[in-house]
XYZ file of C-alpha atoms in Angstrom:
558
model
C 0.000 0.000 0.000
C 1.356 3.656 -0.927
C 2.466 5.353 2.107
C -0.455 8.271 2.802
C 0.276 11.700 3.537
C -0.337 11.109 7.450
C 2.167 8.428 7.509
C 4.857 10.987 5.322
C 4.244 13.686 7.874
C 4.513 10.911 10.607
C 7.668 9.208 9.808
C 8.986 13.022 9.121
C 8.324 13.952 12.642
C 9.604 10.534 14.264
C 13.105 11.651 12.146
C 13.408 14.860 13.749
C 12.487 14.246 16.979
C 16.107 11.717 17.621
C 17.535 12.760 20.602
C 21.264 12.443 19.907
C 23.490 11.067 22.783
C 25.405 14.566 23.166
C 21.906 16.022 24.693
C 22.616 13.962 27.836
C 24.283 16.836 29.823
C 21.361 17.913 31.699
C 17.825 17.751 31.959
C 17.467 20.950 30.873
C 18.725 21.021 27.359
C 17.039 17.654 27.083
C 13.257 19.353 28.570
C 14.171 22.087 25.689
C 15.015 19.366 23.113
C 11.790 17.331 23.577
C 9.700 20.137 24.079
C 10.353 21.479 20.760
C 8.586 18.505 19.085
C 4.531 19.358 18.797
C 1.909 17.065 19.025
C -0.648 16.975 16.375
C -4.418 18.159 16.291
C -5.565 15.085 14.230
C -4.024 12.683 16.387
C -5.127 13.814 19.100
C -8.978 14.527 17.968
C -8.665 11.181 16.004
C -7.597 9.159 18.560
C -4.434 7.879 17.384
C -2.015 10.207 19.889
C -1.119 7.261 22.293
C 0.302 5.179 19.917
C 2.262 7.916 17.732
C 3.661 9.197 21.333
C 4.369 5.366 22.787
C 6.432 4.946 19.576
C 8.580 8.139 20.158
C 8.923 7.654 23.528
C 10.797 4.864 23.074
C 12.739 6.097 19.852
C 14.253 8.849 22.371
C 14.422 6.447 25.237
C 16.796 4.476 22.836
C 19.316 7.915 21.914
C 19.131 8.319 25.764
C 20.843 5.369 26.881
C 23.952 3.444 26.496
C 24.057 1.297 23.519
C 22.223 -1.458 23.835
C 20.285 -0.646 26.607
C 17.201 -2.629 27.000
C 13.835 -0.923 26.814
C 11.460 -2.462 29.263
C 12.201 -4.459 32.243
C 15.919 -5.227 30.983
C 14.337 -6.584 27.661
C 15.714 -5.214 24.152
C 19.017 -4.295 23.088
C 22.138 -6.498 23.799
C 20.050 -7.988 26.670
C 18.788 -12.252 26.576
C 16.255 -11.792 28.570
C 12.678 -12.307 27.431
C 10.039 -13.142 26.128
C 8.489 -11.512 29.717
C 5.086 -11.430 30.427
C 3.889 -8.943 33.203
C 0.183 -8.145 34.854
C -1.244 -4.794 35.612
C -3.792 -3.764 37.679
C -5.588 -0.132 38.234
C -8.067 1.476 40.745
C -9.996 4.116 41.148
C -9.514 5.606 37.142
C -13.122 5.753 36.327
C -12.438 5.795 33.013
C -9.827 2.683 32.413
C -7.721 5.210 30.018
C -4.779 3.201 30.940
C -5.985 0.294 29.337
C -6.017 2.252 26.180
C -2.033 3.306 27.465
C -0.706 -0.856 28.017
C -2.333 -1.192 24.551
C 0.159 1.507 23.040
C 2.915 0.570 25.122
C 2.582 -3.348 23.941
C 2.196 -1.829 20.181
C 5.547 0.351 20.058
C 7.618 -2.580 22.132
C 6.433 -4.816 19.832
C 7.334 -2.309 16.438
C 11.237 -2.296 18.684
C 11.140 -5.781 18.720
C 11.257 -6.020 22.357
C 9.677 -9.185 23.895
C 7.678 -7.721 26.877
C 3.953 -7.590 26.810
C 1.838 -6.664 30.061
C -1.793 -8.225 30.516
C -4.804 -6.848 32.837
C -5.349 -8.518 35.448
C -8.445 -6.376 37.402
C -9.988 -2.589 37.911
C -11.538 -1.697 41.078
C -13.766 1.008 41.313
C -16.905 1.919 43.018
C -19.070 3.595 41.264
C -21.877 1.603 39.603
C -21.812 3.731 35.833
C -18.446 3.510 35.666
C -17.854 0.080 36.537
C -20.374 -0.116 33.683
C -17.623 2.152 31.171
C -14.865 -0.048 32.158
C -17.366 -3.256 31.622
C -17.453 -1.413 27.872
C -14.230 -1.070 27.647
C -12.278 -4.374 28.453
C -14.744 -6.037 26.178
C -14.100 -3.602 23.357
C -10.959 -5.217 22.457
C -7.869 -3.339 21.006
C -8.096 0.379 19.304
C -4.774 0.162 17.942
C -4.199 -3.320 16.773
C -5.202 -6.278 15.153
C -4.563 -8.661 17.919
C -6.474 -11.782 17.249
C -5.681 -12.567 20.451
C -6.912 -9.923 21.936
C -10.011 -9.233 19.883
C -12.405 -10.628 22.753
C -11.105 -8.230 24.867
C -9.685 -8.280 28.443
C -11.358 -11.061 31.038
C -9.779 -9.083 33.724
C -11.410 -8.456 37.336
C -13.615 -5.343 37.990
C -14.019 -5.243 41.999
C -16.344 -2.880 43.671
C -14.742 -1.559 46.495
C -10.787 -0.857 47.140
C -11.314 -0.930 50.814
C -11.406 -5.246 50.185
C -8.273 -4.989 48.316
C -6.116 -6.168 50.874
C -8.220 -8.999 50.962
C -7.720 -12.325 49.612
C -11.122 -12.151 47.830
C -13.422 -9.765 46.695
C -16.976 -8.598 45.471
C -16.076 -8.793 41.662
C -18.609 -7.192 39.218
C -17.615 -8.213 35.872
C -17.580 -12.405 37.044
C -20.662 -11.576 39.565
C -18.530 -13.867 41.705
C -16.081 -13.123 45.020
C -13.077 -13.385 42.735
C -9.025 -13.756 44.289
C -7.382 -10.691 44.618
C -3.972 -11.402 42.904
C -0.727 -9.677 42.976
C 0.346 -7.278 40.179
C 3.612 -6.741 38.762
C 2.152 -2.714 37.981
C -0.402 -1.469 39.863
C -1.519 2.387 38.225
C -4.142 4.204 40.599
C -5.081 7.809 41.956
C -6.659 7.760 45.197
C -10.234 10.222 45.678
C -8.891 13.702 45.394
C -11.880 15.111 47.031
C -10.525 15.925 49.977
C -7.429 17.533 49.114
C -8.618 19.402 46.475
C -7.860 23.454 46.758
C -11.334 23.888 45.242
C -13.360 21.972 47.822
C -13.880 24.987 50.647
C -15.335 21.934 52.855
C -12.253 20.334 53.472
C -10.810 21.091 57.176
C -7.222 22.832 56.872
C -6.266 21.363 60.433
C -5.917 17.958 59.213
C -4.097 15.372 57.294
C -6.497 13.894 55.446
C -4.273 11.002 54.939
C -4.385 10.213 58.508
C -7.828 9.827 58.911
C -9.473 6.884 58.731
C -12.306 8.759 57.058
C -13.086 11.773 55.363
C -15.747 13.085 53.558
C -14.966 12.930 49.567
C -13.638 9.527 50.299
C -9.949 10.317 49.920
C -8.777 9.078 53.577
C -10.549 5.505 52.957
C -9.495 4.920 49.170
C -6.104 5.769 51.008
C -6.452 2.829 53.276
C -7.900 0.350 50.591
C -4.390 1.840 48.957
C -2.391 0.464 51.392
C -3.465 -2.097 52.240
C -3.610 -3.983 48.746
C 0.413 -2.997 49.035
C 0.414 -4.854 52.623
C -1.200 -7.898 51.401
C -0.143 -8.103 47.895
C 2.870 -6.299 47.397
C 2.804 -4.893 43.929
C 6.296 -4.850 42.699
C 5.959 -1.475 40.782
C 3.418 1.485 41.632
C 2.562 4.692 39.776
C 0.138 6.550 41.981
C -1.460 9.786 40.912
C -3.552 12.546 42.791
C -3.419 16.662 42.628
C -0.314 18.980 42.982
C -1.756 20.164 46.235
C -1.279 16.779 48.322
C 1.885 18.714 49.222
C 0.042 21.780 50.390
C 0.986 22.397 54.280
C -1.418 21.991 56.786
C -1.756 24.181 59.484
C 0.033 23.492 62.838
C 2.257 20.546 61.185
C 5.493 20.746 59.206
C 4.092 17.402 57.447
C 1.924 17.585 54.225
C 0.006 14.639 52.880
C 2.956 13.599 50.172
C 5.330 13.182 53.766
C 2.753 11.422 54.852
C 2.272 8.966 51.940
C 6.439 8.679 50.961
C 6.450 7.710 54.675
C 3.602 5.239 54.641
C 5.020 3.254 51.186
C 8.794 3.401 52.938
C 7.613 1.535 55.683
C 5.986 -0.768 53.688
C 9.385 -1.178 51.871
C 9.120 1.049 48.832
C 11.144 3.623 47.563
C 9.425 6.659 45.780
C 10.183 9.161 42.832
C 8.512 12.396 43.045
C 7.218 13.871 39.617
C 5.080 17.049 39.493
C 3.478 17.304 35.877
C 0.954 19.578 33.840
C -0.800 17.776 30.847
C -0.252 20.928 28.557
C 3.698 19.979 29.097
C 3.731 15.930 27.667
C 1.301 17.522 24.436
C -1.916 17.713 25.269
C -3.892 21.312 24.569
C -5.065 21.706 28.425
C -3.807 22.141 31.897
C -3.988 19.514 34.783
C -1.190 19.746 37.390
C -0.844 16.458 39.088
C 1.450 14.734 41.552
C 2.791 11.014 40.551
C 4.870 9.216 42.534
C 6.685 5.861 40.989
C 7.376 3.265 43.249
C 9.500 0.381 43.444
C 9.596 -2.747 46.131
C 13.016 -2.452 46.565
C 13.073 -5.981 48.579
C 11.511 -7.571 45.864
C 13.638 -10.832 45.036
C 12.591 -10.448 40.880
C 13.868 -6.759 40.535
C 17.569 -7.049 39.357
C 19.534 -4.805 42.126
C 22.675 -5.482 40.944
C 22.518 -4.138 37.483
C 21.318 -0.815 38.458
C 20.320 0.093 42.245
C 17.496 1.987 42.888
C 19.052 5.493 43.105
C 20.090 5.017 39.549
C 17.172 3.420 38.494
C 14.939 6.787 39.614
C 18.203 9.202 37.992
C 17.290 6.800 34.452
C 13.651 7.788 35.377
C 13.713 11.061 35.947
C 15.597 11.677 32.396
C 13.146 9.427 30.415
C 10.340 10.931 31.496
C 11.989 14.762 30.523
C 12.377 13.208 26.908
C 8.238 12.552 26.474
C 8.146 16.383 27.376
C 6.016 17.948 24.059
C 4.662 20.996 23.058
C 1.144 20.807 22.136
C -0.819 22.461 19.560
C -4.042 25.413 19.712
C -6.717 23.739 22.100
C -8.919 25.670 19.259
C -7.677 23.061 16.687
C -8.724 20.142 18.993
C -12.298 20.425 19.106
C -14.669 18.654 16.964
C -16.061 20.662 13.415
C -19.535 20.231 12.230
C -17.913 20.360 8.704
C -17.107 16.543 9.784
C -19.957 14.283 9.577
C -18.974 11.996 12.650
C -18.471 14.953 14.407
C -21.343 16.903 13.853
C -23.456 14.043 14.411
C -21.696 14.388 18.379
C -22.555 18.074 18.127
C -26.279 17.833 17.561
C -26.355 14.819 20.189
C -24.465 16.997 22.854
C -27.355 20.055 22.032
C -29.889 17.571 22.089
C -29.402 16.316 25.403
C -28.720 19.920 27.172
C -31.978 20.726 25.393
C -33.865 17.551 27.191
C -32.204 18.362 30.536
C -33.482 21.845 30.001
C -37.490 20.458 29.856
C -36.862 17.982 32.645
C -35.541 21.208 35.293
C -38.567 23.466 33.828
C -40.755 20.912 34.419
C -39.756 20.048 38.360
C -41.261 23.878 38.453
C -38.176 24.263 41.371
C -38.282 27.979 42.844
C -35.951 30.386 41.049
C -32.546 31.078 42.591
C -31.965 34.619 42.353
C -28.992 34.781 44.817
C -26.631 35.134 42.169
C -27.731 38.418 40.944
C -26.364 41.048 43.329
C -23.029 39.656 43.297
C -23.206 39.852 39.348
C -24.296 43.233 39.598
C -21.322 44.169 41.785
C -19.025 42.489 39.443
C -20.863 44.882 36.644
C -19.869 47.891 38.411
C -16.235 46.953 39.211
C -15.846 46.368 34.962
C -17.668 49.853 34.451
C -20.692 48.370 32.582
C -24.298 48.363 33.054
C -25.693 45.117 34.706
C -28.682 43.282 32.214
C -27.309 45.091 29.357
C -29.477 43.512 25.882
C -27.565 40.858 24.655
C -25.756 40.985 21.271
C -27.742 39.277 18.508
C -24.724 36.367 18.079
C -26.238 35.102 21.207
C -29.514 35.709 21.521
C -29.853 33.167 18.061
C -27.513 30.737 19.195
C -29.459 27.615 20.436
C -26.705 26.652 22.379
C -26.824 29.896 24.472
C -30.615 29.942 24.871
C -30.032 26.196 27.063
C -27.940 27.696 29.888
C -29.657 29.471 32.841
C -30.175 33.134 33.349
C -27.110 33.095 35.730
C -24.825 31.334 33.420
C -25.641 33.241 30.370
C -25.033 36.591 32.530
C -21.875 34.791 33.464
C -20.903 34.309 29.915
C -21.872 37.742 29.197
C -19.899 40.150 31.923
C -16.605 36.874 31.541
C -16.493 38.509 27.687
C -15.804 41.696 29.237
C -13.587 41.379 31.749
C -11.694 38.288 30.020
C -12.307 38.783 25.817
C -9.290 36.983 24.864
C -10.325 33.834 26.403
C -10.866 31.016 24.819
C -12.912 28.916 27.001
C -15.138 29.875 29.824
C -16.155 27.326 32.465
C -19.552 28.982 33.350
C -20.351 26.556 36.293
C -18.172 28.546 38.314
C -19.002 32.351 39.894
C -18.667 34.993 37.939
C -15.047 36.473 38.072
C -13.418 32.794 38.064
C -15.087 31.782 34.860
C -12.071 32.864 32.428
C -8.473 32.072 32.657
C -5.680 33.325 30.416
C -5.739 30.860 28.063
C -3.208 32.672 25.682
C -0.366 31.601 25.682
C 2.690 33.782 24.746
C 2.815 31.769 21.415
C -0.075 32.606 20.513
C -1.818 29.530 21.112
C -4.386 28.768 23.354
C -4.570 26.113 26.568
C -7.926 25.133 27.632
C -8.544 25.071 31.894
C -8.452 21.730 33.282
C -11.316 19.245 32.460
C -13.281 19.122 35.420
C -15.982 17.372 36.344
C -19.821 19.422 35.957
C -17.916 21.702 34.335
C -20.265 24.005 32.055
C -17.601 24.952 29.321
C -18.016 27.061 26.784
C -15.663 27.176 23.553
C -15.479 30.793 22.308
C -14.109 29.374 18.773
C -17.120 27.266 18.372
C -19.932 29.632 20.358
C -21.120 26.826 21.798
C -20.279 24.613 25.186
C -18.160 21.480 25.062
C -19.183 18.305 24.764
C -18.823 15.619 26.988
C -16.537 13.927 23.713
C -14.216 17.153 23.568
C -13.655 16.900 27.520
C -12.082 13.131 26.863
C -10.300 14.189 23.881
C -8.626 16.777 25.943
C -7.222 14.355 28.032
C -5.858 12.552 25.297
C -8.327 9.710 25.525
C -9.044 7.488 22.111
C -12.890 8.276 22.322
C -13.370 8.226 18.824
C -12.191 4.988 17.754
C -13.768 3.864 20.857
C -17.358 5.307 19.993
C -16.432 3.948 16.022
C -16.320 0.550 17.304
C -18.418 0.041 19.474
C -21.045 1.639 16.579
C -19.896 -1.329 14.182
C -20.888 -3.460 16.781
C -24.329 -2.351 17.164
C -23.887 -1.119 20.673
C -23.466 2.896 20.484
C -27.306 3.203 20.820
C -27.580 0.702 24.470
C -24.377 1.683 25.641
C -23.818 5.489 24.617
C -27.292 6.955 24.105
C -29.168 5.590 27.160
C -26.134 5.151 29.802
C -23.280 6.883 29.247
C -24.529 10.279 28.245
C -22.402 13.337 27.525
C -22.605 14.741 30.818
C -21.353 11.241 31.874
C -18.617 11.644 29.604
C -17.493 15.159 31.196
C -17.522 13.691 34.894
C -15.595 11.160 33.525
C -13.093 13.417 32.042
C -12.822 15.352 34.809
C -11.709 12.862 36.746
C -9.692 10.828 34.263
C -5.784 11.232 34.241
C -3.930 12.531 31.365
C -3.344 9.746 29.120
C -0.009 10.907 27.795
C 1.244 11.517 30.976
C 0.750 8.472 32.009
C 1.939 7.149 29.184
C 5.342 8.924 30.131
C 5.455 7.582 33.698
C 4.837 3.833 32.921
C 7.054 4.034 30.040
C 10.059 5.177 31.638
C 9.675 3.369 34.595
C 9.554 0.305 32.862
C 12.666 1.377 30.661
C 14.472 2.151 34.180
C 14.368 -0.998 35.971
C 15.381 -4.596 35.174
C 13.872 -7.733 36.240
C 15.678 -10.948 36.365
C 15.512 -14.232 33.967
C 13.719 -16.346 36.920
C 10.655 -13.485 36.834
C 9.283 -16.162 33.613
C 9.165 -19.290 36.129
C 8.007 -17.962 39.177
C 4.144 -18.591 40.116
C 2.237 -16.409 42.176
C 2.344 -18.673 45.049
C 5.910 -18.453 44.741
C 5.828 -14.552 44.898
C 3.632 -14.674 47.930
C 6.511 -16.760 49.108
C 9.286 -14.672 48.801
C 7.553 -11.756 49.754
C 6.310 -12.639 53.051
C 10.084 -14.003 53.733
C 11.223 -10.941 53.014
C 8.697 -9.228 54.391
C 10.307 -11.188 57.970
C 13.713 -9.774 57.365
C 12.522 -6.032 57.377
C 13.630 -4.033 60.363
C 10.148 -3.671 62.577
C 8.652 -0.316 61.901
C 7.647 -0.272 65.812
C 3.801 -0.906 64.270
């Protein structure tokens, strides 16, 4: 077959984005190196990002290191170990978008040649609708291959509640069965962020959340469910996610609730790497600061110390994951066009529904709340302008305007004042945080970070996002997704009537960024080596070893 214009421009950009082995000096040269490369708008609206970015990760993973460095595990390169088969595991991701990231990662070690392939083995979460997504899914099959063997999909575990974890069974949805809780070579998860959130104004200031053994959004017992699938199961390799402002001080304490995690793990005998990361820095056209931490089980008799201890093994770590850095494009060019026939077809379903939600809230015949309006008329005054000024005609026609509220379209209305270079407008929140600067010195615009009940509207498009755009932005494959599963026969059950658009945005905003945690697994994985005996050893065995080992450790006074 003739190679296409996409795959010219592809292979063009894979070229010029070789890191050479002189750009080793520091990480800052190599930040500015990989930064320079930019993502594109297709790829990322289309779906195929993870892939194109799995591939390239590796091709700069491969300048990086010594010749003949493996790739994965200690597989590739000069190295004889292999073929290695490893399990993952996730909780608490809502959406399963790092199935979607093992799927690229298997694709690109595969296209090196690099024997390594990592299976599902369960997702916990515990909410019913999105046990329901992941359901969708694992039985989906591959997005980015032609697997045979894989074409059925994952049979993988979906448990209900992390707080059994640590348990040797537990409630499992997908089997409707108490199903063994197994032990994971990679466990990926982000505990509730509720709690520590900046933006919840419930959360008491006085107290580590992390040392309760409850809290309110959840985040002190997902926490505990956290540790103690580590106690009983000891994961060999962790990459745990949750916001930038788990290291926020609390008041009258030194410790934050990162010094409170590092600590927990190290007693449980695992070694951390810090990584603070914003999605609009690994490619992807929005903002979302998170935290992720990558840790190892240093005691853990598979992981092979002697070829590279664990303080080189997070300095190997830290400079792979500085080589996925990428710049990404206008968030304008990322949004779905109505001059696309799949897409406008996701446009008129997205007004549709807003339009239905509409009726059902007029017809509850709920009291008007009018407490909005003197702090909007305040906010009038401070910008100089007449409060309930007529609206200009561009709105009063558009059908998408007419379905927000009185106080969001007065939102809308004063944010276009005080903000009119921004790009998007998240008109769920009060007027005055609405807008952000969303230009960027290049002249490029970043959309705010997806969250979830977000009311977002798109300036380019005059319209609000849809629940689709929201899971693009986080670099999730939701078209492909949404293409198969309408080949199937199943977008009408499984779209239409349960996961709805304003599904689709909660899930979004509480998804991780795909790419970066495509970034994180990949150069862990690159960074440590397992040993040859990792192919023979059973899981009884494992349990073995690591309750022996467990023995040795110094007492932690517990």
């Amino acid at each position: 077959m003739p190679e296409g214009a996409g795959q010219k421009r592809r292979k063009l950009r894979r070229e010029s984005s070789a890191t050479s082995q002189g750009e080793q000096a520091g990480d800052a040269s190599l930040m500015l190196s990989a930064s320079s490369r930019v993502t594109v708008p297709d790829e990322i609206v289309e779906g195929h990002l993870l892939p194109e970015l799995a591939w390239g990760n590796l091709h700069s993973f491969r300048g990086l290191l010594p010749a003949g460095s493996p790739l994965a595990c200690g597989v590739g390169g000069s190295s004889t170990l292999g073929p290695l088969e490893l399990s993952w595991a996730s909780c608490c991701s809502g959406s399963e978008g790092v199935h979607y990231v093992v799927e690229a990662m298997n694709k690109a070690l595969s296209q090196f040649n690099v024997d390594v392939r990592f299976t599902h083995k369960f997702s916990c979460e515990s909410d019913k609708r999105k046990r329901a997504w992941i359901k969708t899914v694992l039985e989906s099959g591959p997005l980015f291959t032609k697997d045979q063997a894989e074409a059925a999909g994952s049979n993988g575990c979906i448990f209900q509640n992390i707080l059994d974890m640590g348990q040797k069974v537990a409630r499992c949805e997908r089997h409707q069965a108490d199903c063994e809780v197994c032990h994971v070579d990679v466990l990926v998860l982000g505990t509730s962020c509720k709690d520590l959130s900046r933006a919840n104004s419930s959360v008491d200031r006085q107290k580590l959340v992390l040392a309760e053994t409850q809290s309110r959004g959840g985040s002190a017992q997902t926490f505990r469910g956290f540790l103690a699938y580590c106690e009983g199961h000891r994961p060999t390799l962790i990459i745990y996610e949750n916001v930038d402002s788990i290291d926020d001080k609390v008041s009258n304490t030194t410790e934050t609730n990162l010094s409170l995690l590092m600590k927990s793990m190290q007693e449980l005998g695992y070694q951390g790497q810090k990584v603070m990361t914003d999605a609009q820095e690994f490619g992807l056209p929005c903002r979302r600061r998170r935290l992720y931490v990558f840790f190892v089980l240093v005691s853990d008799p598979r992981l092979n110390q002697r070829s590279r201890d664990t303080v080189q093994v997070f300095e190997t770590f830290r400079k792979l994951v500085s080589s996925c850095l990428r710049s990404a494009p206008c968030a304008t060019e990322c949004l779905l066009t109505e001059r696309v026939d799949s897409h406008a077809e996701i446009v008129c379903g997205g007004l549709a529904e807003v339009v239905k939600a509409q009726e059902k809230a007029a017809e509850r015949k709920a009291p008007p709340n009018n407490t909005w309006i003197n702090k909007h008329m305040e906010y009038a005054e401070q910008l100089g302008v007449r409060w309930a000024a007529p609206l200009p005609e561009s709105l009063v026609m558009n059908e998408w305007f007419s379905t927000l509220t009185k106080r969001e379209g007065d939102c809308l209305r004063l944010s276009r004042i005080a903000g009119p270079t921004a790009a998007f407008r998240n008109l769920s929140q009060s007027v005055g945080r609405a807008h952000g600067n969303t230009l960027q010195d290049s002249g490029k615009h970043v959309a705010p970070t997806m969250l979830p009940g977000q009311v977002l509207w798109a300036e380019s498009q005059e319209r609000l996002l849809t629940g689709v755009e929201a899971m693009i932005l986080q670099g999730y494959p939701i078209m492909p997704l949404l293409e198969k599963l309408k080949a199937n026969g199943q977008v009408q059950v499984r779209l239409k009537e349960n996961f709805t658009e304003s599904f689709l945005t909660d899930l979004a905003g509480n998804a991780m960024a795909l790419p970066v945690v495509l970034a994180i697994f990949q150069a862990g994985m690159a960074a440590v080596g397992f040993k040859q005996c990792v192919q023979a050893a059973s899981e009884d065995d494992v349990r073995l070893a690591m309750e022996a080992v467990a023995m040795l450790r110094p007492s932690t006074g517990k």
